[in-house]
Short mmCIF file of C-alpha atoms in Angstrom, two decimals:
data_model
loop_
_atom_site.label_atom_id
_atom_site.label_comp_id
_atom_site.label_asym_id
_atom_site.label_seq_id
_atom_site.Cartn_x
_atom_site.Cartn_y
_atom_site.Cartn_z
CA UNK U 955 29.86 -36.43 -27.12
CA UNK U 956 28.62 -33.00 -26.13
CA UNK U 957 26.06 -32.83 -23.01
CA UNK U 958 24.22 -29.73 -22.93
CA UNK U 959 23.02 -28.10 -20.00
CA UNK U 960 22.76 -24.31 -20.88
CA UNK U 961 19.61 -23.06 -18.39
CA UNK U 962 16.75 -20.62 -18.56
CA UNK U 963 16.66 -21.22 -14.80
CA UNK U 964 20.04 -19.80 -14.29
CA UNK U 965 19.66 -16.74 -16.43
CA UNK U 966 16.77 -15.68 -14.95
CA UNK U 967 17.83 -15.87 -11.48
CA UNK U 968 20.26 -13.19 -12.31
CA UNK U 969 18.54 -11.35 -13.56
CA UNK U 970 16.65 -10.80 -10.19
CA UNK U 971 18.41 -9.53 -7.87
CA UNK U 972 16.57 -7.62 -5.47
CA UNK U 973 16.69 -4.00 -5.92
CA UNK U 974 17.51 -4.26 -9.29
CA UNK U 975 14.43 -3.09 -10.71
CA UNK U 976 15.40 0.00 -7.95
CA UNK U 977 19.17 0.45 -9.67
CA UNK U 978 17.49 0.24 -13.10
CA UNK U 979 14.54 2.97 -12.43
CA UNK U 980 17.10 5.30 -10.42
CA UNK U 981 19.33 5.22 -13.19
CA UNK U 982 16.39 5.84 -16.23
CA UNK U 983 15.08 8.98 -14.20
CA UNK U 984 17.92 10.14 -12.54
CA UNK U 985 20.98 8.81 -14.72
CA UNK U 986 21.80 12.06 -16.63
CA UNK U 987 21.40 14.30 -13.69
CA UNK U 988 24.16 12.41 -11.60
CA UNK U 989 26.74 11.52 -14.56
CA UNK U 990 26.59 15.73 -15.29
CA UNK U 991 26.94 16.76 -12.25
CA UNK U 992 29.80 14.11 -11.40
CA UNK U 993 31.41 15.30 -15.00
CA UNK U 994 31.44 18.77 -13.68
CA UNK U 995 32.79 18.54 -10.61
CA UNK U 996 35.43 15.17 -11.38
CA UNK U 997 36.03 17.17 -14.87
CA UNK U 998 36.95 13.16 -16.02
CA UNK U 999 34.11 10.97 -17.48
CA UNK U 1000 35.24 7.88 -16.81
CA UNK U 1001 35.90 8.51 -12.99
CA UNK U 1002 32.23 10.07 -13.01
CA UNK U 1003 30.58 6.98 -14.79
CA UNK U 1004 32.77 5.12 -11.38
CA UNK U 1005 31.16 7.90 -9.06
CA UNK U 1006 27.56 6.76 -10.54
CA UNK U 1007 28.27 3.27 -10.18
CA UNK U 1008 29.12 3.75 -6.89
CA UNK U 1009 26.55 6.30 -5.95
CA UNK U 1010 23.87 3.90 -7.95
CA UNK U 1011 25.28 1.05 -5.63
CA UNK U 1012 25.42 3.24 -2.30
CA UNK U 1013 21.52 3.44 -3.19
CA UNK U 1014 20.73 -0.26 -3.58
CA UNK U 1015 22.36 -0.44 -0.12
CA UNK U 1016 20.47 2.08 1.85
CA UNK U 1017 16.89 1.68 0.01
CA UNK U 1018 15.51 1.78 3.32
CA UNK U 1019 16.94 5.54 3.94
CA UNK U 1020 15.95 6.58 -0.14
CA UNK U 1021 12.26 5.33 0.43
CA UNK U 1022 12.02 6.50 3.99
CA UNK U 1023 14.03 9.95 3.25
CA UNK U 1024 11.10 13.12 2.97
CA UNK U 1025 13.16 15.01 1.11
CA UNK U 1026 14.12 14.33 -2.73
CA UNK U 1027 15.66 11.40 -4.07
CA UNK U 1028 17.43 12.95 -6.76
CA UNK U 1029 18.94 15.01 -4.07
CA UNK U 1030 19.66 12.72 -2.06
CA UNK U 1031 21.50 10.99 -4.69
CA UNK U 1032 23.73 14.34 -5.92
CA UNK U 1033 24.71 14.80 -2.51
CA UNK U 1034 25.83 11.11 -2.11
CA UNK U 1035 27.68 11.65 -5.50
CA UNK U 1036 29.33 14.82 -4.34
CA UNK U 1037 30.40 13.21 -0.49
CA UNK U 1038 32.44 10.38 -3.06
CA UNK U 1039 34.22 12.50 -4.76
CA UNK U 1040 35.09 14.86 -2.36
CA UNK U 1041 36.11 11.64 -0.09
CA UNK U 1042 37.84 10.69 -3.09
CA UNK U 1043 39.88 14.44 -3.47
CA UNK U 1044 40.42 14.45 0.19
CA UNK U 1045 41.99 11.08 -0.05
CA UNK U 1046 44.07 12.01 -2.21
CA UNK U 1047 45.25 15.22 -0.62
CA UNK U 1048 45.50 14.19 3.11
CA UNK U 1049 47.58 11.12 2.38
CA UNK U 1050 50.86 12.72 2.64
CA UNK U 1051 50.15 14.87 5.59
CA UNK U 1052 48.29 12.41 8.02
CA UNK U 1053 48.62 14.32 10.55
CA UNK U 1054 46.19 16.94 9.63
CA UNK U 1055 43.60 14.26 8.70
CA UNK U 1056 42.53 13.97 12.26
CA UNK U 1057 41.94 17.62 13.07
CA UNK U 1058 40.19 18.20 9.56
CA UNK U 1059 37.82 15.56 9.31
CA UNK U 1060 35.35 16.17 11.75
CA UNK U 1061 34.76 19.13 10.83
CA UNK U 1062 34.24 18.18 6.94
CA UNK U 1063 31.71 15.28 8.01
CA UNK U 1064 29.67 17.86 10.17
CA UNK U 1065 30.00 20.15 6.64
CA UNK U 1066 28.58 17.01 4.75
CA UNK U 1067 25.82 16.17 6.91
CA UNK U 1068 24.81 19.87 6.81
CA UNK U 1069 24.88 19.97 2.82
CA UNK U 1070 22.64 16.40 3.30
CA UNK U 1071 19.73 18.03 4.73
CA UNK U 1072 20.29 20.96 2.68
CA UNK U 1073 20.16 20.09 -0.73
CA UNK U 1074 17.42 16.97 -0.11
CA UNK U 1075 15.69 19.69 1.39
CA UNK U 1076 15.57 22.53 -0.95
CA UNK U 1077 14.88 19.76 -3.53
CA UNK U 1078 11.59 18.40 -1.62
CA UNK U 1079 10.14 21.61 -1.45
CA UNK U 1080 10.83 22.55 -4.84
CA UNK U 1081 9.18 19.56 -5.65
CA UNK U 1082 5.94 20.56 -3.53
CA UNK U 1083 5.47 23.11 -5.66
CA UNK U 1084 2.73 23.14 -7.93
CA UNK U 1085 4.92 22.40 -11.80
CA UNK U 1086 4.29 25.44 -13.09
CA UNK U 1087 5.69 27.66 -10.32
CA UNK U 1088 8.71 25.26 -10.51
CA UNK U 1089 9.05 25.56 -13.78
CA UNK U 1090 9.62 29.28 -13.46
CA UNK U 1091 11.87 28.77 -10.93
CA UNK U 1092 14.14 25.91 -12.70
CA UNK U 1093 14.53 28.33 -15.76
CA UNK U 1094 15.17 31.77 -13.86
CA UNK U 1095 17.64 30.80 -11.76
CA UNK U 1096 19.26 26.84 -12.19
CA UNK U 1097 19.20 27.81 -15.88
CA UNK U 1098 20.02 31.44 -15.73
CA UNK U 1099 17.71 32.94 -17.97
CA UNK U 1100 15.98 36.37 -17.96
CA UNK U 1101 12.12 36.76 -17.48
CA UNK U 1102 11.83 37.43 -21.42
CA UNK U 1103 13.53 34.21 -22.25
CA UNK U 1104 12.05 32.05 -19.85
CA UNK U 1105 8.19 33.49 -20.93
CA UNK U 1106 9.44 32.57 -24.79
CA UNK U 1107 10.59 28.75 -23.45
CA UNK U 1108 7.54 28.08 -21.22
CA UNK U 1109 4.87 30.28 -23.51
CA UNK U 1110 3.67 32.13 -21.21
CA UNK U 1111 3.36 36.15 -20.41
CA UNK U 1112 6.29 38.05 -19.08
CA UNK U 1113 3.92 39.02 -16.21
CA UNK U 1114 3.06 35.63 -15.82
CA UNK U 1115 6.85 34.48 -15.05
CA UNK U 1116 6.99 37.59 -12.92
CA UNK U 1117 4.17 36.42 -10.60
CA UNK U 1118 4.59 33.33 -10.46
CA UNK U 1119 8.56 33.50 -9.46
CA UNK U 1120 7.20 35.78 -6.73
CA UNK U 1121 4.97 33.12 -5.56
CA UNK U 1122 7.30 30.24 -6.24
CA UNK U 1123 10.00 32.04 -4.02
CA UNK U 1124 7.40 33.21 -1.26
CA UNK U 1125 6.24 28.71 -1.02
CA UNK U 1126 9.37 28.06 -1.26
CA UNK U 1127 10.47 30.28 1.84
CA UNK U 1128 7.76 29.36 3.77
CA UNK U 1129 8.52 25.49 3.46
CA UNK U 1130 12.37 26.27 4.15
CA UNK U 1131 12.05 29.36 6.76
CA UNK U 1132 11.37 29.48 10.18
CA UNK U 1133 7.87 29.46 10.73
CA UNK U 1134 7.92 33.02 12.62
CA UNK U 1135 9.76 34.88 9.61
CA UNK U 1136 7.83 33.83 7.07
CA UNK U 1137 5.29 36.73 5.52
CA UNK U 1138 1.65 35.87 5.42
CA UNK G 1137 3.24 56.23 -9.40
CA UNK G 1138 4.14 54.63 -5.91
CA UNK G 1139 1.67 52.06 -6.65
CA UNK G 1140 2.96 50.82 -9.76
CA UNK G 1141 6.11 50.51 -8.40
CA UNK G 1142 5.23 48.71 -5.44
CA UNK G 1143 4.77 46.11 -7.28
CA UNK G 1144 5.63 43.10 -5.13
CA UNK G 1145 5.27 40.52 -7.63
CA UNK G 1146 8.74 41.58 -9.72
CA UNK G 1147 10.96 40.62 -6.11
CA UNK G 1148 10.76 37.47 -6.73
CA UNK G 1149 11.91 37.86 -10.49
CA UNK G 1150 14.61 40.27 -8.74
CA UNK G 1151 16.02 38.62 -5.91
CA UNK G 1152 16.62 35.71 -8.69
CA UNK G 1153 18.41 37.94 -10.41
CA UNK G 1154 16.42 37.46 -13.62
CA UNK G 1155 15.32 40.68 -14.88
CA UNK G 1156 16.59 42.96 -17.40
CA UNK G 1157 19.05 45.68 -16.47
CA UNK G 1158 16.48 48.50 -16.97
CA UNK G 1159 13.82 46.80 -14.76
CA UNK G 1160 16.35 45.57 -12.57
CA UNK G 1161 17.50 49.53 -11.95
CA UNK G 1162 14.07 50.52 -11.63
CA UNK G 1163 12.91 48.03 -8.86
CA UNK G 1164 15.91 48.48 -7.08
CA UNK G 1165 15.52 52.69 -6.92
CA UNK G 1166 11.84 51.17 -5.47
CA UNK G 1167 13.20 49.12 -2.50
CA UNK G 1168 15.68 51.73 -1.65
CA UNK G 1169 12.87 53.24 0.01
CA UNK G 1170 10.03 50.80 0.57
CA UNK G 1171 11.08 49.25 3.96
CA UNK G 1172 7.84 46.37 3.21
CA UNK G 1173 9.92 45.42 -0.01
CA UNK G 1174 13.44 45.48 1.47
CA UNK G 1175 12.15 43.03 4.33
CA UNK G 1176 10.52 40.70 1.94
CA UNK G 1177 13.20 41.05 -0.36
CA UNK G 1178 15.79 39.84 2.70
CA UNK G 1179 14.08 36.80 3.02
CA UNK G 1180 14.33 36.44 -0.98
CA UNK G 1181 18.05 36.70 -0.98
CA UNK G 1182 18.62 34.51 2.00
CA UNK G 1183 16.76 31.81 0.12
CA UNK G 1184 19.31 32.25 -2.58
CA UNK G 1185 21.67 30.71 -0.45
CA UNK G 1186 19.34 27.44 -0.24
CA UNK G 1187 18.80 27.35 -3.65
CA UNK G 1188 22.63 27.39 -4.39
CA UNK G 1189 22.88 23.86 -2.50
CA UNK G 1190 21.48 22.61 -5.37
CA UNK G 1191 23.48 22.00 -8.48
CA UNK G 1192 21.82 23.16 -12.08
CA UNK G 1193 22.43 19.66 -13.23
CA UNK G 1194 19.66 18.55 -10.55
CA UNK G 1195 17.36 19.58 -13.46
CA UNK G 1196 18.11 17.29 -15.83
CA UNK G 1197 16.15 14.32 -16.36
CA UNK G 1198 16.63 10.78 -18.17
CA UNK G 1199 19.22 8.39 -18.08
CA UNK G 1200 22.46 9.46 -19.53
CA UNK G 1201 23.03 9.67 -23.23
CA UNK G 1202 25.26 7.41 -25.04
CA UNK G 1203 23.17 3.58 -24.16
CA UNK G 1204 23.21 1.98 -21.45
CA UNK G 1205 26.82 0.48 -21.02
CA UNK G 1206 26.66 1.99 -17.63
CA UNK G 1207 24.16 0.71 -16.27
CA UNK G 1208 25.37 -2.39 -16.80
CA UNK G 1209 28.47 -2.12 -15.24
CA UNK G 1210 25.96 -0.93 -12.59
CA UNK G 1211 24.29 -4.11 -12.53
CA UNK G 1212 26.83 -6.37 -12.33
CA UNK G 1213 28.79 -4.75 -9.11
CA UNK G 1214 25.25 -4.70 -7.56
CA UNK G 1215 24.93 -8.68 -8.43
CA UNK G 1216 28.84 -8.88 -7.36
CA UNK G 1217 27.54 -7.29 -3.95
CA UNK G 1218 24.53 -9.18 -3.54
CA UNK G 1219 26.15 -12.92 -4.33
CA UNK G 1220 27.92 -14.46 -1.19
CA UNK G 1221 31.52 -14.59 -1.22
CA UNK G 1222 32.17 -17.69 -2.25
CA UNK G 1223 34.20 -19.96 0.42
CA UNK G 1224 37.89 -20.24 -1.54
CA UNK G 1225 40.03 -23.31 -0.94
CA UNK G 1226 44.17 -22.87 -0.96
CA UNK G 1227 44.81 -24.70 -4.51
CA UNK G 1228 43.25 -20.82 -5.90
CA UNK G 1229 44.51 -18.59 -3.72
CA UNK G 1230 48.10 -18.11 -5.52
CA UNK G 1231 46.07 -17.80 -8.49
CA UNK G 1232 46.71 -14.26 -10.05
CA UNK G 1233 44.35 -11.31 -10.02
CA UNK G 1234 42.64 -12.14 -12.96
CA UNK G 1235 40.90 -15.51 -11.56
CA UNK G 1236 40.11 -13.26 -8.29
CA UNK G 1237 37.89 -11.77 -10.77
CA UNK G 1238 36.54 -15.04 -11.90
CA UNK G 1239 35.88 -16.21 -8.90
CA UNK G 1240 33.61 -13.58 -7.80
CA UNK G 1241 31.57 -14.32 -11.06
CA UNK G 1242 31.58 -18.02 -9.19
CA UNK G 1243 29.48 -16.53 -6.44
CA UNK G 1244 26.62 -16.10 -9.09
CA UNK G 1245 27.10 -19.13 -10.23
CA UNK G 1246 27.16 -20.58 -6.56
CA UNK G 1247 23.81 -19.31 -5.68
CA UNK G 1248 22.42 -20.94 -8.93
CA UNK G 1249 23.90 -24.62 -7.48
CA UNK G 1250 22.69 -23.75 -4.69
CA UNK G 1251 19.73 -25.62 -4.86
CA UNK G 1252 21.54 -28.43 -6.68
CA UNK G 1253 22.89 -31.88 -4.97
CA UNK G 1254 26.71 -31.39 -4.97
CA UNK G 1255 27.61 -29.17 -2.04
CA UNK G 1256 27.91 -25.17 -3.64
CA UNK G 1257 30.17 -22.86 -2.01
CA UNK G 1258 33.71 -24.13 -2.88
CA UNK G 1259 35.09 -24.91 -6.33
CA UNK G 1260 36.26 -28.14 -6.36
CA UNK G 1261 40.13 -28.55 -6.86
CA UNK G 1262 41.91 -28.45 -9.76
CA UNK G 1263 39.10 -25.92 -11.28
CA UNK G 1264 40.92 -23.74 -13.79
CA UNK G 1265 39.77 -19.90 -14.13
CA UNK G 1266 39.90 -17.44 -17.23
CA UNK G 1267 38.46 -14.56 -19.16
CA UNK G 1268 39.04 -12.67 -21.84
CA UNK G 1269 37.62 -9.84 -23.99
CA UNK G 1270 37.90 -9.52 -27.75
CA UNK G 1271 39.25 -6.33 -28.90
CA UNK G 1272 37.34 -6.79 -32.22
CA UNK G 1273 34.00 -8.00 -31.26
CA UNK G 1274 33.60 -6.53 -27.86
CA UNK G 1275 32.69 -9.80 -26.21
CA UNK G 1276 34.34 -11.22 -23.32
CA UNK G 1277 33.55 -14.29 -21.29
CA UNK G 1278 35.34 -15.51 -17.65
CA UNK G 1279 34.96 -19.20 -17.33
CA UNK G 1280 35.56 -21.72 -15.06
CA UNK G 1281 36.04 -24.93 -15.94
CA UNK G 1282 35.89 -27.56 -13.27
CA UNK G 1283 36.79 -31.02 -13.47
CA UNK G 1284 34.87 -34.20 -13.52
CA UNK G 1285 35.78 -37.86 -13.66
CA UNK G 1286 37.08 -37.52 -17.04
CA UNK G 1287 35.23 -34.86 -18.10
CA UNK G 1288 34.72 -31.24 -17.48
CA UNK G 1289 31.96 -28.79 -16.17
CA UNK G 1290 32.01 -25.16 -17.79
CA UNK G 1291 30.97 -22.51 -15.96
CA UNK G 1292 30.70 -19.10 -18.30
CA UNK G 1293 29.25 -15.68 -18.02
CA UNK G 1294 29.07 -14.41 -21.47
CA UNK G 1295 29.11 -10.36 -22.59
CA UNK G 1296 28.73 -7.81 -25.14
CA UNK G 1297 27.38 -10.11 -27.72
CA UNK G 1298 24.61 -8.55 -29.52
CA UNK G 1299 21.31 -9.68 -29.11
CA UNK G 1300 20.12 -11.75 -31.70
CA UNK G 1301 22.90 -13.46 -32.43
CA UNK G 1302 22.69 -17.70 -31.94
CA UNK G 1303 25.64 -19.02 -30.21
CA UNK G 1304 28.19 -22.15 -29.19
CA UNK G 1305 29.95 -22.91 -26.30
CA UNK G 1306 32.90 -24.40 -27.33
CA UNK G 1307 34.89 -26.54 -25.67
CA UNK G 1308 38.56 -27.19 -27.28
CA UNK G 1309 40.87 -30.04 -26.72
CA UNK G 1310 44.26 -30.13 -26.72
CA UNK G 1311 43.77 -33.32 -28.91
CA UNK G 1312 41.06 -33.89 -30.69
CA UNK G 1313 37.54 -31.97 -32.62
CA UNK G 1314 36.03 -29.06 -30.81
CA UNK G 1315 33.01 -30.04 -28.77
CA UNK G 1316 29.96 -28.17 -28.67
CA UNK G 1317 28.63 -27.95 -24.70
CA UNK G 1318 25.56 -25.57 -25.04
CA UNK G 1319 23.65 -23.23 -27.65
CA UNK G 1320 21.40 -20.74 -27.06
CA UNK G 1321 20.35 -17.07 -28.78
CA UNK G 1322 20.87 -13.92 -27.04
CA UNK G 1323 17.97 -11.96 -26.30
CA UNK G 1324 17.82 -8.56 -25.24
CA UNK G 1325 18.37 -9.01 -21.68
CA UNK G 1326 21.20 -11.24 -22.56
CA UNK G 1327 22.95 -8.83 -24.46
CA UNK G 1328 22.34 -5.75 -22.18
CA UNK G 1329 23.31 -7.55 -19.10
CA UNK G 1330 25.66 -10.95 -20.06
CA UNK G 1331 24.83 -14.62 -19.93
CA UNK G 1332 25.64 -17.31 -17.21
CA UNK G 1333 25.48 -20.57 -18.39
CA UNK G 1334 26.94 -23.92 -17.83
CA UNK G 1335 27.90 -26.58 -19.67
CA UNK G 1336 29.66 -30.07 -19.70
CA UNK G 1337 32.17 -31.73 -22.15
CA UNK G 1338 33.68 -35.08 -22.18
CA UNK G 1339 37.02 -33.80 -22.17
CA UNK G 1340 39.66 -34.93 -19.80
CA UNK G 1341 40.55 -32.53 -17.06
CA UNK G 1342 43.82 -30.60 -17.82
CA UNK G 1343 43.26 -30.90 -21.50
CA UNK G 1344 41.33 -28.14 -22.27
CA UNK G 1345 42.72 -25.77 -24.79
CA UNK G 1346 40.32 -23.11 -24.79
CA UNK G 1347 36.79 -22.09 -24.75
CA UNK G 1348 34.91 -19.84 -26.99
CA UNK G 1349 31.84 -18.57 -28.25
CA UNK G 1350 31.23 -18.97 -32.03
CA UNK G 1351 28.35 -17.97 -33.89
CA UNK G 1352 26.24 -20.82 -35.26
CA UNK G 1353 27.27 -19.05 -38.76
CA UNK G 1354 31.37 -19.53 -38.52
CA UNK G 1355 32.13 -16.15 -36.33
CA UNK G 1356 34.30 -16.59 -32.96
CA UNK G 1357 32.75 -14.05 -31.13
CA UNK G 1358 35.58 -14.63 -27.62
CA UNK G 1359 38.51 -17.15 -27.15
CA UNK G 1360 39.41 -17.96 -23.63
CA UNK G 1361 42.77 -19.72 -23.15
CA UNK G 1362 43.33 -21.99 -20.45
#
């Protein structure tokens, strides 16, 4: 005799785990950012698919700080990727020499919350810019292309790139700048 | 001529370092000696340094090529995380690593019980822990099986088989025919995220051979010894 007792009930509760919906959207819209990024700096897929994980898990923790944080998610999620595996490198490097640990980290944690603000920062107030003058930004600089090239990918006038990089970089400055320096 | 050179809008192009080297030459013999460029062209380059907090790959958008295998393994140490530790008695502590593993799948399996009769957060004595993953098919399943008064409860959290594909739990004696303790058909979900289910067979406690997963068609999909 075989009793059967296989249940729906089960399989749905876990599938609901709360803040799994968040994991699963972070990951769809930010996924490939993060696992390049880790790849580039880790040089090692597999221990960037771990840094991910755990910066897709760090996430699920602190969803309170991700929805309350003003500046970007994504960037607050590349810096959280980038704190694990330097943690992880400087593990691995202070270990022998303990001694040092105690003088150097400080120091490094003030560096990290520093980079924190900075790159969520920059990233917000990229991403109060109106699409177009980001787009111009994104190609001229993160993807290195000349004015010509990036008026051929975006179909627009060479002029056009021209003035609206000038416009992108003067928003831009004014979010980021001291109120007082910035040109009006 | 001044005023087509002063032509403010090519800074920003500049200080980005995106223009060609004959405009590049040109605008720069122009700032030499415009003191309103040079000033708005400081501010340009010390945004530079902002913009270089950011890596390039912050432009990328999407989840990652190549499925969605990661995001699994995602899921399940987020589930792992969010489950209660479930409360382990001394009979399973000597147990080696590989049940540590199993028992943490118990804590998903504990919260299901938890709103069942029989008291939830320990396994009961004498439960017996497993898992394996087959090389060929790329399913695994941990198991637990637990035992009853002459029979056995089977705890499983099936993976990696496709969806689709309608299943047995299988429950082997040491002695005696396979018994069947549960069917069911993976569905998408199911096959992107793994199974738990549970299932009973009146087989002795102690005599379990192994438990698998065959297809309803003839294919054993994972073996578990015990």
């Amino acid at each position: 005799m075989a009793s059967v007792a296989i249940t729906g009930r089960r399989a749905r509760r876990a599938r609901q785990v709360p803040g799994e919906e968040l994991v699963r959207s972070l990951y769809s819209e930010h996924g490939r950012s993060l696992l390049a990024y880790a790849i580039r700096l880790t040089n090692d897929r597999a221990a960037a698919e771990d840094v991910v994980q755990e910066t897709l898990l760090r996430a699920w923790k602190h969803a309170d700080d991700l929805r309350d944080n003003v500046g970007s998610v994504r960037g607050w999620l590349l810096t959280v990727a980038r704190n694990i595996i330097t943690d992880r490198a400087r593990a691995r490097a202070v270990r022998p020499t303990e001694v040092n640990q105690e003088i150097e980290a400080p120091a490094a944690q003030r560096d990290h919350a520093d980079d924190v603000v900075n790159a969520m920062t920059v990233l917000g107030a990229m991403d109060r810019l109106s699409p177009d003058h980001r787009a111009v930004l994104v190609e001229l600089y993160y993807r290195g292309r000349t004015v010509n090239e990036t008026a051929a990918v975006l179909g627009i006038a060479p002029g056009t790139v021209k003035s609206r990089s000038y416009h992108a970089v003067r928003a831009l400055r004014a979010t980021l700048g001291q109120p007082g320096e910035v040109p009006r | 001529m001044s005023s087509v050179e002063h032509d403010r809008s090519v800074l920003g192009a500049y200080a980005l370092g995106a223009l060609d080297p004959a405009e590049e030459r040109a605008v720069h013999a122009h700032v030499s000696t415009c003191q309103e460029c040079q000033r708005e062209l400081a501010e340009f380059v010390d945004l530079r340094a902002a913009l270089d907090q950011v890596p390039p790959e912050a432009f990328l958008d999407g989840p990652p090529d190549g499925g969605d295998l990661l995001l699994r393994n995602t899921l399940r140490r987020v589930r792992a995380e969010e489950t209660p530790a479930p409360r382990r008695r001394g009979g399973l502590i000597a147990v080696a690593a590989a049940v540590v593993a199993a028992v943490a799948l118990g804590g998903g399996i504990v919260i299901g019980r938890a709103t069942a009769p029989e008291p939830a957060t320990a396994l009961p004595a004498g439960t017996i822990s497993a898992e394996a993953t087959d090389q060929t098919t790329g399913a695994s399943m941990r198991v637990q099986v637990e035992p009853r008064a002459g029979w056995v409860w089977v705890n499983a959290f099936v993976d990696g088989v496709p969806a689709g594909e309608k299943c047995e739990l299988v429950v082997v004696p040491r002695e005696g025919d396979p018994l069947v303790a549960g069917s069911w058909v993976v569905s998408d979900k199911g096959a992107a995220e793994g199974l738990p289910l549970e299932g009973t067979a009146l087989i002795p406690p102690g005599q379990v051979k192994e438990v698998r997963v065959d297809t309803l068609d003839g294919r054993t999909m994972v073996r578990v010894p015990l």
